[in-house]
Coordinates of C-alpha atoms in Angstrom, one line a residue:
M1278 CA 20.9 57.9 -8.5
L1279 CA 23.8 56.8 -10.7
K1280 CA 24.9 59.4 -13.1
R1281 CA 25.7 58.5 -16.7
R1282 CA 29.4 59.4 -16.4
D1283 CA 29.7 57.1 -13.5
F1284 CA 28.0 54.2 -15.1
F1285 CA 31.1 52.4 -16.4
K1286 CA 32.7 52.6 -12.9
V1287 CA 30.4 50.0 -11.5
I1288 CA 28.7 48.2 -14.3
T1289 CA 29.6 44.5 -14.7
P1290 CA 30.7 42.9 -18.0
V1291 CA 27.6 40.8 -18.1
V1292 CA 25.3 43.9 -18.0
V1293 CA 27.4 45.6 -20.6
A1294 CA 27.2 42.6 -22.9
A1295 CA 23.5 42.5 -22.6
M1296 CA 23.2 46.2 -23.6
L1297 CA 25.4 45.9 -26.7
P1298 CA 23.9 45.4 -30.2
E1299 CA 23.3 41.8 -31.0
D1300 CA 25.8 41.8 -34.0
I1301 CA 28.7 42.6 -31.7
D1302 CA 30.6 39.5 -30.5
W1303 CA 31.3 40.4 -26.8
K1304 CA 34.0 37.9 -25.7
G1305 CA 36.2 40.3 -23.9
V1306 CA 36.0 41.6 -20.4
L1307 CA 35.4 45.3 -19.8
L1308 CA 38.2 46.8 -17.8
A1309 CA 37.8 49.4 -15.2
A1310 CA 38.0 52.7 -17.0
P1311 CA 36.7 55.6 -14.9
S1312 CA 36.4 58.8 -16.8
T1313 CA 38.6 61.8 -15.9
P1314 CA 37.4 65.4 -15.7
D1315 CA 38.6 66.1 -19.3
R1316 CA 38.2 62.7 -20.9
Y1317 CA 36.0 59.7 -21.4
D1318 CA 37.8 56.4 -21.3
F1319 CA 37.0 53.0 -22.6
K1320 CA 39.1 49.9 -22.0
T1321 CA 39.0 46.2 -22.9
P1322 CA 42.0 43.9 -22.6
F1323 CA 42.8 44.8 -26.3
Y1324 CA 42.7 48.5 -26.3
H1325 CA 42.3 51.8 -24.3
L1326 CA 40.6 54.7 -26.0
G1327 CA 40.3 58.1 -24.4
L1328 CA 38.1 60.8 -25.9
S1329 CA 37.8 64.5 -25.1
R1330 CA 34.7 65.6 -23.3
T1331 CA 34.5 68.9 -25.3
A1332 CA 35.2 67.9 -29.0
P1333 CA 35.6 64.8 -31.2
E1334 CA 39.3 64.2 -30.4
I1335 CA 41.2 61.1 -29.4
T1336 CA 43.3 61.9 -26.4
A1337 CA 44.5 58.4 -25.5
L1338 CA 45.1 55.3 -27.6
C1339 CA 46.9 52.1 -26.7
L1340 CA 46.6 48.7 -28.3
D1341 CA 47.4 45.2 -27.0
S1342 CA 47.2 42.7 -29.8
L1343 CA 47.4 39.8 -27.3
G1344 CA 44.5 40.9 -25.1
K1345 CA 46.6 41.0 -21.9
G1346 CA 45.7 44.5 -20.8
K1347 CA 49.1 45.9 -21.6
L1348 CA 47.7 49.4 -21.9
S1349 CA 49.8 51.8 -19.7
V1350 CA 51.4 53.7 -22.6
N1351 CA 49.5 56.7 -24.0
P1352 CA 51.6 58.2 -26.8
I1353 CA 48.9 60.6 -28.1
L1354 CA 49.9 64.3 -28.4
P1355 CA 46.9 66.5 -27.6
Q1356 CA 45.5 68.5 -30.5
Q1357 CA 44.9 72.2 -30.6
A1358 CA 41.3 73.0 -31.3
K1359 CA 41.0 74.0 -35.0
T1360 CA 37.5 75.5 -34.8
N1361 CA 35.3 77.4 -32.3
R1362 CA 32.4 75.0 -32.8
A1363 CA 30.5 74.0 -29.7
W1364 CA 30.1 70.3 -29.3
Q1365 CA 27.9 68.2 -27.1
A1366 CA 29.2 64.7 -26.1
T1367 CA 26.8 62.0 -25.1
R1368 CA 28.0 58.7 -23.6
N1369 CA 25.9 55.6 -24.0
N1370 CA 26.7 52.1 -22.8
H1371 CA 28.9 51.2 -25.8
S1372 CA 29.4 54.5 -27.7
I1373 CA 30.1 58.2 -27.5
T1374 CA 28.4 60.6 -29.9
Y1375 CA 29.5 64.2 -30.7
S1376 CA 26.7 66.5 -31.8
M1377 CA 27.2 70.0 -33.2
K1378 CA 25.3 72.7 -31.3
S1379 CA 23.6 75.3 -33.4
N1380 CA 21.9 78.3 -31.8
G1381 CA 18.7 76.7 -30.5
S1382 CA 18.3 74.3 -33.3
P1383 CA 18.3 70.6 -32.6
T1384 CA 21.8 69.2 -32.3
K1385 CA 23.1 67.1 -35.2
D1386 CA 25.2 64.0 -34.7
C1387 CA 28.6 64.3 -36.5
W1388 CA 31.0 61.8 -35.0
T1389 CA 30.3 58.5 -33.2
F1390 CA 32.7 56.1 -31.6
Q1391 CA 31.4 52.7 -31.0
F1392 CA 33.1 50.1 -28.9
A1393 CA 33.3 46.3 -28.9
P1394 CA 35.8 43.9 -27.3
K1395 CA 38.3 43.9 -30.2
H1396 CA 36.9 46.6 -32.5
I1397 CA 36.5 50.4 -32.5
V1398 CA 34.1 51.9 -35.1
I1399 CA 34.5 55.6 -35.9
R1400 CA 31.6 57.0 -37.8
S1401 CA 31.4 60.4 -39.4
M1402 CA 28.1 61.8 -40.5
A1403 CA 27.7 64.8 -42.8
T1404 CA 25.7 67.8 -41.7
A1405 CA 24.1 70.1 -44.1
G1406 CA 25.7 73.5 -44.3
A1407 CA 28.7 72.5 -42.1
L1408 CA 32.2 71.4 -43.2
L1409 CA 33.5 69.0 -40.7
D1410 CA 37.1 68.9 -39.6
P1411 CA 39.0 65.6 -40.0
L1412 CA 39.9 63.5 -37.0
V1413 CA 43.6 63.9 -36.5
V1414 CA 45.6 61.5 -34.3
T1415 CA 49.2 62.4 -33.5
F1416 CA 51.7 60.0 -31.8
K1417 CA 54.7 61.1 -29.9
Q1418 CA 57.8 59.2 -31.0
L1419 CA 60.3 60.0 -28.2
A1420 CA 59.7 60.9 -24.6
K1421 CA 62.0 60.4 -21.6
N1422 CA 59.2 58.9 -19.6
N1423 CA 58.7 56.4 -22.5
R1424 CA 55.0 57.4 -22.9
A1425 CA 55.7 57.5 -26.6
N1426 CA 55.6 55.0 -29.4
H1427 CA 56.9 54.8 -33.0
A1428 CA 53.5 54.1 -34.5
T1429 CA 53.3 53.6 -38.3
L1430 CA 50.7 52.9 -41.0
L1431 CA 51.4 49.9 -43.1
G1432 CA 49.8 49.8 -46.5
R1433 CA 50.0 51.1 -50.0
M1434 CA 50.4 54.9 -50.5
E1435 CA 49.1 57.1 -53.2
K1436 CA 52.0 58.2 -55.5
S1437 CA 51.2 61.9 -55.6
R1438 CA 50.4 62.7 -52.0
Q1439 CA 50.9 61.6 -48.4
Q1440 CA 47.8 59.4 -48.3
M1441 CA 47.5 55.8 -47.2
R1442 CA 45.0 53.6 -49.1
L1443 CA 42.6 51.5 -47.2
P1444 CA 42.6 48.8 -46.0
C1445 CA 45.8 49.4 -44.0
V1446 CA 47.3 48.5 -40.6
L1447 CA 48.1 50.8 -37.7
H1448 CA 51.0 49.2 -35.9
M1449 CA 52.2 50.4 -32.5
P1450 CA 55.6 48.5 -31.9
D1451 CA 55.8 46.6 -28.7
L1452 CA 52.1 47.1 -28.1
G1453 CA 49.6 46.1 -30.8
T1454 CA 48.1 46.3 -34.2
A1455 CA 44.8 47.5 -35.7
R1456 CA 43.5 46.6 -39.1
I1457 CA 41.7 49.6 -40.5
T1458 CA 38.9 49.3 -43.1
C1459 CA 36.3 51.6 -44.4
N1460 CA 32.8 51.3 -45.8
V1461 CA 33.6 53.8 -48.6
E1462 CA 35.9 52.9 -51.5
H1463 CA 38.8 55.2 -52.5
I1464 CA 38.9 56.9 -49.1
G1465 CA 42.5 57.2 -47.8
L1466 CA 44.1 58.3 -44.5
G1467 CA 46.4 61.2 -44.3
Y1468 CA 49.8 60.2 -43.1
D1469 CA 52.7 62.3 -42.0
A1470 CA 55.8 62.1 -39.8
Q1471 CA 58.4 64.5 -38.7
R1472 CA 61.9 63.8 -37.3
R1473 CA 63.5 67.2 -36.8
D1474 CA 60.6 68.9 -35.1
T1475 CA 60.2 68.7 -31.3
P1476 CA 58.5 66.6 -30.4
Q1477 CA 59.0 64.1 -33.1
F1478 CA 55.7 62.7 -34.3
V1479 CA 53.6 60.5 -36.6
E1480 CA 50.2 61.8 -37.6
I1481 CA 47.2 60.1 -39.0
T1482 CA 44.2 61.9 -40.4
F1483 CA 40.7 60.3 -40.8
P1484 CA 38.7 62.3 -43.5
P1485 CA 35.2 63.4 -42.4
A1486 CA 31.9 62.7 -44.1
T1487 CA 31.0 65.1 -46.9
A1488 CA 28.0 65.6 -49.2
Q1489 CA 29.5 63.1 -51.6
N1490 CA 30.1 60.6 -48.8
P1491 CA 27.4 61.4 -46.2
I1492 CA 28.4 58.5 -43.9
I1493 CA 32.0 57.3 -43.5
E1494 CA 32.6 54.4 -41.2
Y1495 CA 36.1 53.4 -40.2
T1496 CA 36.6 50.1 -38.3
L1497 CA 39.7 49.4 -36.3
E1498 CA 40.1 45.7 -35.6
I1499 CA 42.7 44.8 -33.0
T1500 CA 44.7 41.8 -34.2
A1501 CA 48.0 40.1 -34.1
I1502 CA 49.7 39.4 -37.4
Y1503 CA 52.5 36.8 -37.4
P1504 CA 53.3 33.4 -38.9
K1505 CA 51.2 30.7 -37.2
L1506 CA 53.5 28.2 -35.5
P1507 CA 52.2 25.2 -33.5
G1508 CA 52.1 25.7 -29.8
I1509 CA 53.3 29.3 -29.5
E1510 CA 50.0 30.9 -28.6
K1511 CA 50.1 29.1 -25.2
D1512 CA 53.8 29.6 -24.6
P1513 CA 54.6 33.1 -23.1
R1514 CA 58.1 32.9 -24.3
Y1515 CA 56.8 33.8 -27.8
D1516 CA 54.6 36.7 -26.8
G1517 CA 57.2 39.2 -28.0
F1518 CA 57.2 37.4 -31.4
R1519 CA 53.5 37.4 -31.7
R1520 CA 53.1 41.0 -30.7
N1521 CA 56.0 42.4 -32.6
F1522 CA 56.5 40.4 -35.8
L1523 CA 55.6 43.6 -37.8
N1524 CA 58.1 45.8 -36.0
I1525 CA 60.6 45.7 -38.8
F1526 CA 58.2 47.5 -41.1
Q1527 CA 57.9 51.3 -40.9
I1528 CA 56.9 53.4 -43.8
N1529 CA 58.2 56.9 -44.1
P1530 CA 55.2 58.8 -45.5
K1531 CA 57.3 61.4 -47.3
F1532 CA 59.3 58.8 -49.2
R1533 CA 56.4 56.3 -49.4
A1534 CA 58.9 53.6 -48.7
L1535 CA 60.2 51.4 -45.9
A1536 CA 62.7 53.2 -43.7
N1537 CA 64.7 53.1 -40.4
N1538 CA 61.4 54.3 -38.9
A1539 CA 58.5 56.4 -40.0
S1540 CA 60.3 59.7 -39.6
S1541 CA 63.8 58.5 -40.3
D1542 CA 65.9 57.8 -43.4
V1543 CA 65.4 55.3 -46.1
V1544 CA 68.5 53.1 -46.1
A1545 CA 69.5 51.0 -49.1
S1546 CA 71.6 48.6 -47.0
A1547 CA 68.7 47.5 -44.9
V1548 CA 66.1 46.7 -47.6
Y1549 CA 67.1 43.0 -47.9
E1550 CA 66.2 42.5 -44.2
Y1551 CA 62.8 43.9 -44.7
A1552 CA 62.4 41.5 -47.6
M1553 CA 63.3 38.5 -45.5
V1554 CA 60.5 39.2 -43.0
A1555 CA 58.0 40.2 -45.7
A1556 CA 58.5 36.8 -47.4
K1557 CA 57.3 35.1 -44.2
C1558 CA 54.5 37.4 -43.1
P1559 CA 50.8 36.5 -43.5
P1560 CA 48.4 38.9 -45.2
L1561 CA 47.9 42.2 -43.4
A1562 CA 44.3 42.7 -44.7
Q1563 CA 42.2 41.5 -47.6
G1564 CA 44.2 42.3 -50.7
L1565 CA 47.2 43.6 -48.8
T1566 CA 50.5 41.9 -48.0
C1567 CA 53.9 42.9 -46.8
L1568 CA 55.2 41.8 -50.1
D1569 CA 53.0 44.5 -51.7
I1570 CA 54.7 47.1 -49.5
L1571 CA 58.1 45.7 -50.3
R1572 CA 57.3 45.9 -54.0
D1573 CA 56.2 49.5 -53.7
T1574 CA 59.5 50.3 -51.9
L1575 CA 61.5 48.5 -54.6
D1576 CA 59.6 50.4 -57.3
R1577 CA 60.8 53.6 -55.7
Y1578 CA 64.4 52.4 -55.9
C1579 CA 63.9 51.1 -59.4
D1580 CA 62.5 54.4 -60.5
G1581 CA 65.5 56.3 -59.1
M1582 CA 64.9 57.1 -55.5
L1583 CA 68.1 57.5 -53.6
A1584 CA 68.7 56.6 -50.0
Y1585 CA 71.3 56.7 -47.3
G1586 CA 74.2 54.7 -48.7
L1587 CA 73.7 55.9 -52.3
V1588 CA 75.6 58.8 -53.9
G1589 CA 73.3 61.9 -54.2
Y1590 CA 71.3 61.3 -51.0
G1591 CA 71.9 64.7 -49.6
A1592 CA 70.4 67.0 -46.9
N1593 CA 66.8 67.8 -47.7
Y1594 CA 66.6 65.1 -50.4
E1595 CA 63.1 65.2 -52.0
G1596 CA 62.3 67.9 -49.5
V1597 CA 62.7 65.5 -46.5
S1598 CA 64.9 66.1 -43.5
T1599 CA 67.6 63.5 -44.0
A1600 CA 71.0 62.4 -42.6
P1601 CA 73.0 62.9 -45.8
W1602 CA 75.3 60.4 -47.5
D1603 CA 77.9 62.8 -48.8
T1604 CA 80.5 60.2 -49.7
P1605 CA 81.3 60.1 -53.5
Y1606 CA 80.9 56.3 -53.5
D1607 CA 77.9 54.1 -52.9
A1608 CA 78.1 51.9 -49.8
L1609 CA 79.5 48.6 -50.8
D1610 CA 76.5 46.7 -49.3
A1611 CA 73.8 48.9 -51.0
M1612 CA 73.6 47.1 -54.3
P1613 CA 73.8 43.6 -52.8
S1614 CA 71.0 44.6 -50.4
L1615 CA 68.7 45.8 -53.1
L1616 CA 69.4 42.8 -55.3
I1617 CA 68.7 40.3 -52.5
A1618 CA 65.5 42.2 -51.6
A1619 CA 64.3 42.2 -55.2
C1620 CA 65.0 38.5 -55.7
T1621 CA 63.4 37.7 -52.3
Y1622 CA 60.3 39.5 -53.5
I1623 CA 60.2 37.7 -56.8
Q1624 CA 60.7 34.3 -55.4
A1625 CA 58.2 34.7 -52.5
S1626 CA 55.5 36.3 -54.6
E1627 CA 56.2 34.5 -57.8
D1628 CA 55.7 37.8 -59.6
W1629 CA 57.7 36.9 -62.6
K1630 CA 56.1 39.6 -64.7
W1631 CA 57.6 42.2 -62.3
A1632 CA 60.9 40.4 -62.6
A1633 CA 60.8 40.7 -66.4
D1634 CA 59.7 44.3 -66.3
R1635 CA 62.5 45.3 -63.9
L1636 CA 65.2 43.0 -65.3
T1637 CA 67.1 45.9 -66.9
T1638 CA 67.4 47.7 -63.6
L1639 CA 68.2 44.6 -61.6
N1640 CA 71.0 43.7 -64.1
A1641 CA 72.3 47.2 -63.9
W1642 CA 72.5 46.9 -60.1
G1643 CA 74.3 43.6 -60.4
F1644 CA 76.8 44.9 -62.9
K1645 CA 77.4 48.0 -60.8
M1646 CA 78.0 45.8 -57.7
L1647 CA 80.5 43.5 -59.5
E1648 CA 82.4 46.1 -61.5
S1649 CA 83.9 47.3 -58.3
D1650 CA 86.2 44.3 -58.4
N1651 CA 89.2 46.4 -59.4
N1652 CA 92.0 43.9 -58.7
P1653 CA 90.4 41.7 -60.1
N1654 CA 90.5 38.9 -57.6
G1655 CA 86.8 38.0 -57.5
L1656 CA 85.9 40.2 -54.5
I1657 CA 84.2 43.6 -54.7
E1658 CA 86.1 46.5 -53.3
Y1659 CA 85.3 49.9 -51.8
P1660 CA 87.4 52.8 -53.3
L1661 CA 88.6 54.0 -49.9
S1662 CA 91.6 52.0 -48.6
G1663 CA 90.5 50.9 -45.2
N1664 CA 94.1 51.4 -44.0
H1665 CA 94.7 52.3 -40.4
G1666 CA 94.0 56.0 -40.0
C1667 CA 92.0 56.2 -43.3
Y1668 CA 88.9 57.7 -41.5
S1669 CA 90.5 59.1 -38.3
T1670 CA 94.0 60.6 -38.8
R1671 CA 93.5 61.8 -42.4
Y1672 CA 89.8 62.6 -42.2
P1673 CA 88.8 63.8 -38.7
F1674 CA 85.1 64.3 -38.1
G1675 CA 84.0 67.8 -38.9
T1676 CA 86.4 68.3 -41.8
S1677 CA 86.4 65.6 -44.5
Y1678 CA 84.9 62.6 -42.7
D1679 CA 81.4 63.2 -44.1
Q1680 CA 82.9 62.8 -47.6
H1681 CA 84.8 59.6 -46.7
Q1682 CA 82.4 57.3 -44.8
P1683 CA 83.1 53.6 -44.3
S1684 CA 81.9 51.0 -46.7
N1685 CA 78.8 49.4 -45.0
A1686 CA 75.9 49.9 -42.7
W1687 CA 78.2 49.8 -39.6
D1688 CA 79.3 53.2 -40.8
T1689 CA 81.4 54.5 -38.0
I1690 CA 83.9 51.6 -38.1
G1691 CA 86.6 51.9 -40.8
F1692 CA 85.4 49.1 -43.1
G1693 CA 87.0 49.7 -46.5
H1694 CA 88.6 48.1 -49.6
E1695 CA 87.7 44.4 -49.3
D1696 CA 84.8 44.2 -46.9
A1697 CA 83.9 40.8 -45.6
Y1698 CA 80.3 41.7 -44.8
S1699 CA 79.5 43.3 -48.1
N1700 CA 81.2 40.5 -50.1
A1701 CA 79.1 37.9 -48.2
L1702 CA 76.0 39.8 -49.3
A1703 CA 77.3 40.1 -52.9
Y1704 CA 77.7 36.3 -53.0
R1705 CA 74.1 35.8 -51.8
A1706 CA 73.0 38.4 -54.4
C1707 CA 74.8 36.5 -57.2
V1708 CA 73.2 33.2 -56.3
M1709 CA 69.7 34.6 -56.1
M1710 CA 70.1 36.6 -59.3
E1711 CA 71.3 33.5 -61.1
Q1712 CA 68.1 31.7 -60.0
V1713 CA 65.8 34.5 -61.0
V1714 CA 67.2 35.3 -64.4
E1715 CA 67.4 31.6 -65.2
H1716 CA 63.8 31.2 -64.4
I1717 CA 62.7 33.9 -66.8
G1718 CA 64.9 32.4 -69.6
H1719 CA 67.9 34.8 -69.6
H1720 CA 70.5 32.1 -69.6
A1721 CA 73.5 34.3 -70.5
E1722 CA 72.9 36.6 -67.5
A1723 CA 72.3 33.6 -65.3
E1724 CA 75.7 32.2 -66.3
F1725 CA 77.3 35.6 -65.7
F1726 CA 76.0 35.7 -62.1
R1727 CA 76.9 32.0 -61.5
V1728 CA 80.5 32.6 -62.5
R1729 CA 80.9 35.8 -60.6
G1730 CA 79.4 34.2 -57.5
S1731 CA 81.7 31.3 -57.8
R1732 CA 84.7 33.7 -57.9
I1733 CA 83.6 35.5 -54.7
R1734 CA 83.2 32.1 -52.9
A1735 CA 86.6 30.9 -54.1
A1736 CA 88.4 34.0 -52.8
Y1737 CA 86.4 34.7 -49.7
F1738 CA 87.7 32.4 -47.0
R1739 CA 91.4 32.6 -48.0
T1740 CA 91.1 36.4 -48.1
F1741 CA 89.3 37.1 -44.8
F1742 CA 90.1 34.1 -42.5
N1743 CA 92.5 35.1 -39.8
P1744 CA 94.4 32.0 -38.5
Q1745 CA 95.5 33.8 -35.4
T1746 CA 91.9 34.2 -34.1
G1747 CA 90.1 31.5 -36.1
L1748 CA 87.6 34.1 -37.3
L1749 CA 86.9 36.1 -40.4
A1750 CA 88.3 39.6 -40.2
G1751 CA 86.0 42.5 -40.9
W1752 CA 88.0 43.8 -43.8
K1753 CA 91.3 43.6 -45.7
S1754 CA 92.7 47.0 -46.4
S1755 CA 94.5 48.0 -49.5
D1756 CA 97.9 47.6 -47.7
G1757 CA 97.2 43.9 -47.2
Q1758 CA 96.3 44.1 -43.5
L1759 CA 93.4 42.2 -41.9
H1760 CA 91.3 44.2 -39.5
D1761 CA 89.8 41.7 -37.1
Y1762 CA 87.9 42.8 -34.0
Q1763 CA 86.0 39.6 -33.6
F1764 CA 82.9 40.8 -35.4
T1765 CA 79.9 38.7 -34.5
F1766 CA 77.8 39.9 -37.5
V1767 CA 80.5 39.5 -40.1
N1768 CA 81.2 35.9 -39.3
S1769 CA 77.5 35.1 -38.9
V1770 CA 76.4 36.7 -42.2
A1771 CA 79.1 34.8 -44.0
V1772 CA 77.6 31.5 -42.6
W1773 CA 74.0 32.6 -43.5
S1774 CA 75.0 33.7 -47.0
G1775 CA 76.4 30.3 -47.9
V1776 CA 79.8 31.7 -48.9
L1777 CA 81.5 29.3 -46.5
D1778 CA 81.4 25.6 -46.7
Q1779 CA 79.9 23.6 -43.9
R1780 CA 83.2 22.7 -42.3
Q1781 CA 84.4 26.4 -42.4
A1782 CA 81.0 27.6 -41.1
A1783 CA 81.0 25.2 -38.1
A1784 CA 84.6 26.1 -37.1
V1785 CA 84.0 29.8 -37.3
M1786 CA 80.8 29.6 -35.2
R1787 CA 82.5 27.4 -32.5
Q1788 CA 85.3 29.9 -32.3
L1789 CA 82.9 32.9 -32.1
L1790 CA 81.2 31.3 -29.1
A1791 CA 84.6 30.7 -27.5
K1792 CA 85.6 34.4 -28.1
M1793 CA 82.3 35.5 -26.6
K1794 CA 83.0 33.5 -23.5
T1795 CA 86.5 34.9 -23.2
A1796 CA 85.2 38.4 -23.6
G1797 CA 82.7 37.8 -20.8
Y1798 CA 79.7 38.6 -22.8
S1799 CA 76.5 36.8 -21.7
F1800 CA 74.0 39.7 -21.5
F1801 CA 71.8 38.4 -24.2
R1802 CA 68.7 40.4 -23.1
L1803 CA 70.6 43.4 -24.5
G1804 CA 71.3 41.7 -27.9
L1805 CA 74.8 41.2 -29.1
P1806 CA 77.9 43.4 -29.5
G1807 CA 79.0 43.8 -33.1
N1808 CA 82.6 43.3 -32.1
L1809 CA 84.0 41.6 -29.0
I1810 CA 87.2 43.6 -28.6
P1811 CA 87.7 47.3 -28.9
V1812 CA 88.2 48.9 -32.3
A1813 CA 91.5 50.7 -32.5
I1814 CA 91.1 54.5 -32.6
D1815 CA 92.7 54.6 -36.0
D1816 CA 90.1 52.2 -37.4
Y1817 CA 87.2 54.3 -36.2
A1818 CA 85.8 57.5 -37.4
L1819 CA 86.8 60.2 -34.9
G1820 CA 84.0 62.4 -33.6
T1821 CA 81.4 59.7 -34.0
P1822 CA 79.8 57.7 -31.1
G1823 CA 82.1 54.9 -30.0
A1824 CA 85.4 56.5 -31.0
G1825 CA 87.8 55.4 -28.4
A1826 CA 85.0 54.2 -26.1
F1827 CA 84.5 50.4 -26.1
Q1828 CA 80.8 49.2 -25.6
V1829 CA 79.5 52.5 -27.0
Y1830 CA 77.4 52.4 -30.2
C1831 CA 79.1 50.5 -33.0
N1832 CA 82.3 49.9 -31.0
G1833 CA 81.1 46.9 -29.2
G1834 CA 77.8 48.3 -28.0
A1835 CA 75.0 45.7 -27.4
T1836 CA 72.2 45.9 -29.9
P1837 CA 69.5 43.7 -31.5
L1838 CA 70.9 44.6 -34.9
D1839 CA 72.0 41.6 -37.0
C1840 CA 71.6 39.2 -34.0
Y1841 CA 69.4 37.2 -36.3
F1842 CA 72.4 36.1 -38.4
T1843 CA 74.3 34.8 -35.3
I1844 CA 71.3 32.9 -34.1
E1845 CA 70.5 31.5 -37.5
A1846 CA 74.2 30.6 -38.1
L1847 CA 74.3 28.6 -34.8
F1848 CA 71.2 26.7 -35.8
R1849 CA 72.6 25.9 -39.2
T1850 CA 75.9 24.6 -37.7
G1851 CA 74.2 22.3 -35.2
M1852 CA 74.5 24.5 -32.2
A1853 CA 70.8 24.9 -31.4
A1854 CA 71.3 25.2 -27.6
A1855 CA 73.7 28.1 -28.0
A1856 CA 71.2 29.7 -30.5
R1857 CA 68.4 29.5 -27.9
R1858 CA 70.6 30.9 -25.2
I1859 CA 70.7 34.1 -27.2
L1860 CA 67.2 34.1 -28.7
Y1861 CA 65.1 33.4 -25.6
P1862 CA 66.4 36.3 -23.5
M1863 CA 66.0 38.6 -26.5
L1864 CA 62.4 37.5 -26.9
E1865 CA 61.8 38.6 -23.3
S1866 CA 63.3 42.0 -24.2
F1867 CA 61.1 42.3 -27.3
E1868 CA 58.0 41.6 -25.2
S1869 CA 59.0 44.2 -22.6
G1870 CA 59.7 46.8 -25.2
S1871 CA 63.3 47.2 -24.1
F1872 CA 64.7 48.3 -27.5
Q1873 CA 62.3 51.3 -28.1
G1874 CA 62.4 54.6 -26.3
V1875 CA 64.7 56.9 -24.3
G1876 CA 66.9 56.0 -21.3
A1877 CA 67.3 58.0 -18.2
D1878 CA 70.3 59.8 -19.7
G1879 CA 68.4 61.0 -22.8
M1880 CA 70.1 58.4 -25.1
T1881 CA 67.9 55.8 -26.7
K1882 CA 67.6 52.1 -26.2
D1883 CA 68.6 50.7 -29.6
W1884 CA 72.2 50.6 -28.4
K1885 CA 73.5 50.0 -24.9
N1886 CA 76.8 49.2 -23.2
W1887 CA 77.2 45.8 -21.5
N1888 CA 75.8 47.2 -18.2
G1889 CA 72.6 48.3 -20.0
Q1890 CA 73.3 52.1 -20.2
C1891 CA 71.7 53.6 -23.3
F1892 CA 73.9 54.9 -26.2
G1893 CA 71.5 55.0 -29.1
Y1894 CA 70.0 57.9 -31.0
E1895 CA 67.1 56.7 -33.3
G1896 CA 64.8 55.7 -30.5
F1897 CA 63.5 52.9 -32.7
L1898 CA 65.6 51.1 -35.3
V1899 CA 63.8 48.5 -37.3
D1900 CA 66.8 46.4 -38.3
G1901 CA 67.0 44.8 -34.9
Y1902 CA 63.6 43.2 -35.2
L1903 CA 64.9 40.9 -37.9
T1904 CA 65.9 38.7 -35.0
L1905 CA 62.2 37.7 -34.6
L1906 CA 62.6 35.7 -37.8
A1907 CA 64.8 33.3 -35.9
V1908 CA 61.7 32.0 -34.1
L1909 CA 60.7 30.2 -37.3
T1910 CA 64.0 28.4 -37.4
D1911 CA 63.7 27.7 -33.6
R1912 CA 60.3 26.1 -34.0
N1913 CA 61.2 24.1 -37.1
A1914 CA 64.3 22.7 -35.3
A1915 CA 62.1 21.8 -32.3
Q1916 CA 59.6 19.9 -34.5
N1917 CA 62.3 18.0 -36.3
H1918 CA 63.7 16.7 -33.0

């Protein structure tokens, strides 16, 4: 006779469908999921859930938003038993129920997990006289065998505690997404993350039923959230786009803001990139959008939260383990990033009330950005000179370097003084601020930003263009020297920002492609190098990754970071074929999860040399997933031709 635990080994999908409740839409196919001695398993093409045999604990969880059975990763960290309660687990055709044993009395059902093709229902039932423990799910973030995942919750957090409101979204980058709803209002999920502990983790807590809420039912709906574009559902080239469009969004629960990843730093210089994707993202759930999350993050900055790149963001800032920004100057790209993000939010959401309410802060950011033009020649300047040796000879790492960091997000290369990347962003910020403040009737401020933007544009090309290479240099130091290492991202951001005219933009991008060919770089599955020739040792921060080692980290390492701008700039300058030669191999890498996790040498996959050897350290760095936004341009260009 077939035992209950062996039932799912042999039952057919047709029989299972017949036994499910009538209100469950069974359109999936049950995958083979034989239980192990310590675990019950349930699989459909959309998820794998493993449950302990001895207690209500999730011991395996993987999602596949596209329903292709991509379920080999189990990033769950096993939980230590928190009580000595005895449990009895009963497996039915479509559910597992945990009942509390009680000294000869009838068992009482406390937790039930019910399965459907694209849904998991977790039901907690209060038991008189017993205080139930919450259901805690902990995800490993880093593991050498890559059985880890930088999972995150996306939603709106309570201001006073680490609790995520419902509905929200559980997103597992490179795997899948689950929309989480609850039958009880005002229930939130506990949400925590830790970077410095070993292992690094993200933890989600589902509160149990209580006397006040005797039945709490959480529904996890497996879904894929991305902008709908004609034809991509049937084109496997875009699977990575559909699966991973949300990858750029990670909320650090301790800061309650978007960050490098859920356990990493908040970074002011990156907020504008989050905003660009949020503006194009469809709703996450009823009453919840990525623009809501962006607004919450911007509110944190408007209310005074600091971040990496801003003066005062030190070790243990707000009690969080951080990578401190000890330099006595704000990064030159920090204010432009925050302004572009705020304007992007306002224009995409049409939340003009928020714009008016926050105008004083936005103007203050703008004035702070522009007052750094100390020449004055129209360009903003970083206080450190950017001269050869500024960060290496005079300030070797381990002595004073930490107090003299370069001027932008590529913070191991000696950008300083007049920084081409930051000035391109400043121009974009001025244009957008002019539009926003004009719309709300502040004509004097609009004129101020128009004039200052025009001054940046007038000075930009003549300051940074290097006629010897046909490219824009990365920075012009205070001694008048151009520092040109054939920066892909600098030239591309300048085109994207509009600070160049169309003739200049096309010439720069043609030359960038030629330099890439000369350098022999065609490994687009790895992303792009930030620079195509080695950065001189006296233009690099000694003691940091990439110092004196070309193709390592920021010194020419291949990365998905800022590749969007190169692809977008190529599309804008009429070089669509070249744009797609970069984009399509990267889409393959996004689908295969090639930018998340740890390599064989213990370094992480967010940076690699041109042979594919890993040289990263974060394990998951959200900025690189901005590249997925280029698919919208790609499909629009295809439709127009």
